[in-house]
Amino acid sequence: MEYAFRNIERKWQENWKASNAYKVSNESAKPKYYVLDMFPYPSGAGLHVGHPLGYIASDVFSRYKRLKGFNVLHPMGYDSFGLPAEQYAIEHGIPPAVSTDQNIATFRSQLDKIGFCYDWEREVRTSDQDYYKWTQWIFLQLFDSWMDRKLQKARRITELITSFELEGNASHPCPGEKNLSFTTAEWLAFSEKRKAEILMQYRLAFCGIGEVNWCEALGTVLANDEVINGVSERGGHPVVKKKLRQWYLRITEYAERLLAGLQTVDFSESMKDMQSNWIGKSFGAEIDFELELLDAPAEGKKLKVYTTRPDTIFGIDFMVIAPEHELVASITTAEQSTAVASYIDYVNSRSERERMAEKKITGVFSGTYCKHPFEDRSIPVWISEYVLAGYGTGAIMAVPCGDERDFKFANHFNIPITNIIGSFYDGTEANPTKEARLENSGFLNGLLMSEAIAVALDKLEGLGIGKRHTNYKMRDAAFSRQRYWGEPFPIVWKDEVAIPLSSAELPIVLPPMTDLRPGPDAQGPLANLPEWAAYEGGTREVNTMPGYAGSSWYFLRYMDPNNTEAFCSREASDYWGQVDLYIGGTEHAVGHLLYSRMWTKALFDLGYIGFDEPFKRLVNQGKIGGDSRLVYRIRGTKQFVSAGLKDQHETDELHVDVSMVDGLDLDMEAFRKWKPDFAEATFITEFGVYKCGSRLEKMSKRYFNVVNPDDIVERYGADTFRMYEMFLGPVEQDKPWDTKGIEGVHRFMKKLWRLFFDVEKGAVMTDATASDAAWKAFYKMLKKVEEDTARFSFNTAVSSFMIGVNDLTDLHCHSKDLLAKFLVVLAPYAPHIAEELWVVMGQAGSVLDASYPAVEEKYLVETSKEYPVAINGKTRTTLTLDVNASQADVEALVLVDPIVMKWLEGKPPKKIIYVKNKMINVVLG
RNA sequence: GCCUCGGUGGUGGAAUUGGUAGACACGCAGGACUUAAAAUCCUGUUCGCCGAAAAAGCGAGUGCGGGUUCGAUUCCCGCCCGAGGCACCA
């Protein structure tokens, strides 16, 4: 009887579906375990063999946990809103809803063939009304909240209003407009519209004015990467910066908690690192400098800078403010006005991309000076694009001897440089050290810079001209898109005030549209539906939410997917709690992961869930690369030369479809039929074989190196495919796909099958109990497989299975008692064959619900062990010793060993090192 | 430039706490079975030296150069290379 994997796998997939084998209940006496995959965007390309890597790992782990007695939640769904579907619609006229459904159907059929244990009754799609209703609802909660910085907790807007009515905003400085300050009386006197404006500056989801790339010719907003050299990537039309009303999430208010929370989760170092770099916390001071302006009001006389190095304050040679700084106009003197105006024009003409690409040293003197707080000297104030408006105060104090950028700027504009670090500064480059002793630095003279920071801060604070300040690089997250295929906002504008719709009106359904051209005035396509946008004397918000809105909370919906009363009941989220294991790629390091962490914290603050970090443990699966095949066409001909001979000709390299190549050997007939261009191709072969070149690169359609899991499953079966993906190498590592290697795993499956069935003899299983040797081999394997599975070392677990089967084959073990246990251990990796053999063997129930065998240590006890014997650390021989051998026993035996004696040459050894269970080392004199 | 991770046979990789480097596979070579093929099985396979061959032996060896240690793929110092992330963040 052969291993008929196709029949077996089809049979069990249907069977499990019919019996609801993977249905998960929220009520269970078992401990819970939540295993989550990052859900896919259902692209038109379908899955290639790289995608399921993480899914297989999480599936193996889920099944393992289930066998270990856990109630395991392991769901799957689709992140189905997004740009590609919209672009596809524009190009092909197929509505996003239609193409998305088709794509999902393809994904589902591919996933089903691999035999995952998802509970499909919990599937979510972010573009479903029943789902995005709750995305909109959560948006309303964020809109209705503000961050109480003292409590570090989001609170309701009504509580903020109460506080304003009692004491103005004295206790709660405005996160938006920093200088905003008002009393109770002033608050009460504000118009309703002004009140709304002020509250908007506090909301966690808020609307504000932001700069976007606007292309008039295309009538649309472009992302930064769609703009090249100031013109649109498509069509080369001019692009200008335009200030537009945009929605944002005030994620900066969570910066500190997002940073602190990283200490409590099990993410990789690099992942934590990427997130904390993105948050970019720094400590320093904001310092006020008095501007030497003749006729300015007292308020306008201050220039506020941010610095992390207040110790260098005596080294200031000039000040720099960003071109967008609000003081630019008021500090520009008459003499400099022309120069400044042309500089500002120049800056505005440069796109973000150009600014990043070519870092030219540019700037202009404003004509104004400010006073040094401790010395009698005037400091020129310059304007330059190297200072960013959005970070700190948009103004810096420049210390050229200690800062490279300041140094280059000073050199470029011939500004004299003050040296405050003596020999640490050599005049040719800046030295950012903190280890120098300060010179030319007034009250800081003689202090080590690292110590002077605190001294300077104390002095500045004492004088009331500076304040300790913490800064973050992270910006508030843009939350609106001028697009169609996303969640509509539950917001109506009336008299320029954003009015939230009530929860009862949700969902705000995305109206069907076929023409997805952008609306007027940089609005999304929805603006073209005035009858939809009109709402009781107001106008609906016509922009939509970005792709990350729906993915920020999907893990909660899986817990309670059909709830019509809430996004997820508190009972459900209390039961399932945090995601115990989250598997996905690193590409979402600073996007999705930060957003979902923020949403979780907000929902926690508002009392909707009981935990404030969504993912307890994160594992990042590596990418599987494609192994491309190349052919070489002799330039200007239709003749192709084999890789080994290509150096004899001038050739052009072409990618060929990997499916036409066996190893490196090209199927020349298939190649001729592949494309009309190649129909008349001729070949210069090596002994009749055309050898292709190969290269590892990204798996992509354009390299023709995409391998579809469907083809692999059809040829070798899902179990082989699953085990092979796991066998390839550590899950977290990037690695190339090599279809040839799968043969080894498939051989293993067949060898395993032969423990149960012989091709001629049929069933070979016996009721006789297994030998001690077989049990020993089995328990050794079990121990290793279990340890390896638990630590996500799936590749070594697979090799342990191979060793186990090799051993049992050598021992001719066909005992049912042992093999039944074996199948349970195998089931997480290869569920179909395990279930088939389990049932054929006459075991009760399903192997999916069996209980994981425990290691019986008695079979693993050794009485003797073969020790390596090293001479001076180099292994020369082995010696079999009783496990309880003492140092004296060992020495006695070692000294009479012929090989050791040869090395000793009659002299006594200096030392004999014996480490029990490890090794013996003889140190020569 | 900064941060993180990595570098082991022809290939993917193993060695979990400093203790027999190369498990398990792929590939390759040779062999068995077969009319033949497929399938299956067996043997060998880090490199070099010595040898007709086998056995045995010797030397080198985990990117490079040092160090600690009886002993280093593993720990420390200094480099080189690769991947990813960030990047005028004051």
Short mmCIF file of C-alpha atoms (C1' of nucleotides) in Angstrom, two decimals, chain A residues 270 273-274 282 306-308 386-388 391 396 405 473 475 727-728 730 733 735 744 747 750 754 784 787 791 795-796 799 802-803 806 868 874-876 902-903 913 918-919 921 923, chain B residues 1-6 11-17 19-21 23-28 39-42 56-61 69-72 83-90:
data_model
loop_
_atom_site.label_atom_id
_atom_site.label_comp_id
_atom_site.label_asym_id
_atom_site.label_seq_id
_atom_site.Cartn_x
_atom_site.Cartn_y
_atom_site.Cartn_z
CA SER A 270 16.08 44.81 16.62
CA ASP A 273 15.26 49.06 18.66
CA MET A 274 13.44 50.10 15.51
CA SER A 282 15.96 62.70 23.79
CA TYR A 306 15.99 73.08 21.88
CA THR A 307 19.33 71.49 22.70
CA THR A 308 20.57 68.26 24.24
CA TYR A 386 19.00 71.91 7.84
CA VAL A 387 16.92 72.85 10.85
CA LEU A 388 13.58 71.07 10.73
CA TYR A 391 11.33 68.92 15.62
CA ILE A 396 18.83 75.60 17.37
CA ARG A 405 26.47 70.12 10.80
CA LYS A 473 11.12 62.41 16.95
CA ARG A 475 5.13 62.78 14.75
CA PHE A 727 13.02 22.20 7.70
CA LEU A 728 14.50 24.96 5.53
CA PRO A 730 15.29 28.88 11.46
CA GLN A 733 16.00 33.79 9.14
CA LYS A 735 16.55 31.87 3.21
CA GLY A 744 14.48 14.60 1.15
CA ARG A 747 11.40 10.53 1.25
CA LYS A 750 7.40 7.67 2.65
CA ARG A 754 6.62 2.16 5.65
CA LYS A 784 14.07 16.83 21.36
CA GLU A 787 11.95 21.14 23.39
CA ARG A 791 11.50 27.24 21.43
CA ASN A 795 13.94 22.95 11.63
CA THR A 796 15.78 20.91 14.24
CA SER A 799 15.51 16.61 11.71
CA MET A 802 14.01 12.05 10.59
CA ILE A 803 16.46 10.58 13.04
CA ASN A 806 15.64 6.22 10.67
CA PRO A 868 35.93 12.10 23.96
CA LYS A 874 42.27 18.28 20.66
CA THR A 875 40.18 15.12 20.58
CA ARG A 876 42.37 12.08 19.94
CA LYS A 902 51.66 7.51 22.78
CA TRP A 903 51.13 11.21 23.32
CA ILE A 913 40.44 17.29 33.41
CA LYS A 918 31.03 16.05 28.85
CA MET A 919 34.63 15.15 28.15
CA ASN A 921 41.13 16.48 28.57
CA VAL A 923 47.08 18.36 29.56
"C1'" G B 1 27.26 58.14 9.62
"C1'" C B 2 24.26 55.62 13.63
"C1'" C B 3 21.51 51.17 15.45
"C1'" U B 4 20.32 45.80 15.11
"C1'" C B 5 21.24 41.03 13.31
"C1'" G B 6 24.41 37.81 10.79
"C1'" U B 11 24.31 23.87 -0.93
"C1'" G B 12 20.30 24.64 3.20
"C1'" G B 13 21.73 24.29 7.87
"C1'" A B 14 23.23 21.65 13.33
"C1'" A B 15 26.13 22.27 17.75
"C1'" U B 16 20.26 25.04 23.64
"C1'" U B 17 24.83 26.62 29.59
"C1'" G B 19 33.32 20.63 26.31
"C1'" U B 20 33.79 15.05 20.18
"C1'" A B 21 32.68 21.17 14.76
"C1'" A B 23 23.69 16.56 13.21
"C1'" C B 24 19.64 16.19 9.61
"C1'" A B 25 18.94 16.91 4.55
"C1'" C B 26 20.23 18.41 -0.62
"C1'" G B 27 23.87 17.60 -4.21
"C1'" C B 28 27.76 14.64 -5.92
"C1'" A B 39 11.04 3.69 -6.52
"C1'" U B 40 14.04 1.62 -2.71
"C1'" C B 41 18.49 0.27 -0.24
"C1'" C B 42 23.97 0.36 0.86
"C1'" A B 56 45.37 4.12 10.42
"C1'" G B 57 47.95 8.52 11.17
"C1'" C B 58 49.43 13.73 10.80
"C1'" G B 59 48.39 18.96 9.87
"C1'" A B 60 44.89 22.90 9.09
"C1'" G B 61 39.94 24.43 9.81
"C1'" U B 69 40.91 29.42 29.15
"C1'" C B 70 43.01 22.80 30.33
"C1'" G B 71 39.54 23.63 26.23
"C1'" A B 72 36.48 29.00 22.09
"C1'" A B 83 21.37 41.95 5.32
"C1'" G B 84 17.73 45.07 7.51
"C1'" G B 85 16.30 49.66 9.83
"C1'" C B 86 17.07 54.97 10.71
"C1'" A B 87 19.13 59.27 8.82
"C1'" C B 88 20.35 67.10 8.64
"C1'" C B 89 16.13 64.90 14.97
"C1'" A B 90 20.19 69.70 17.38
#
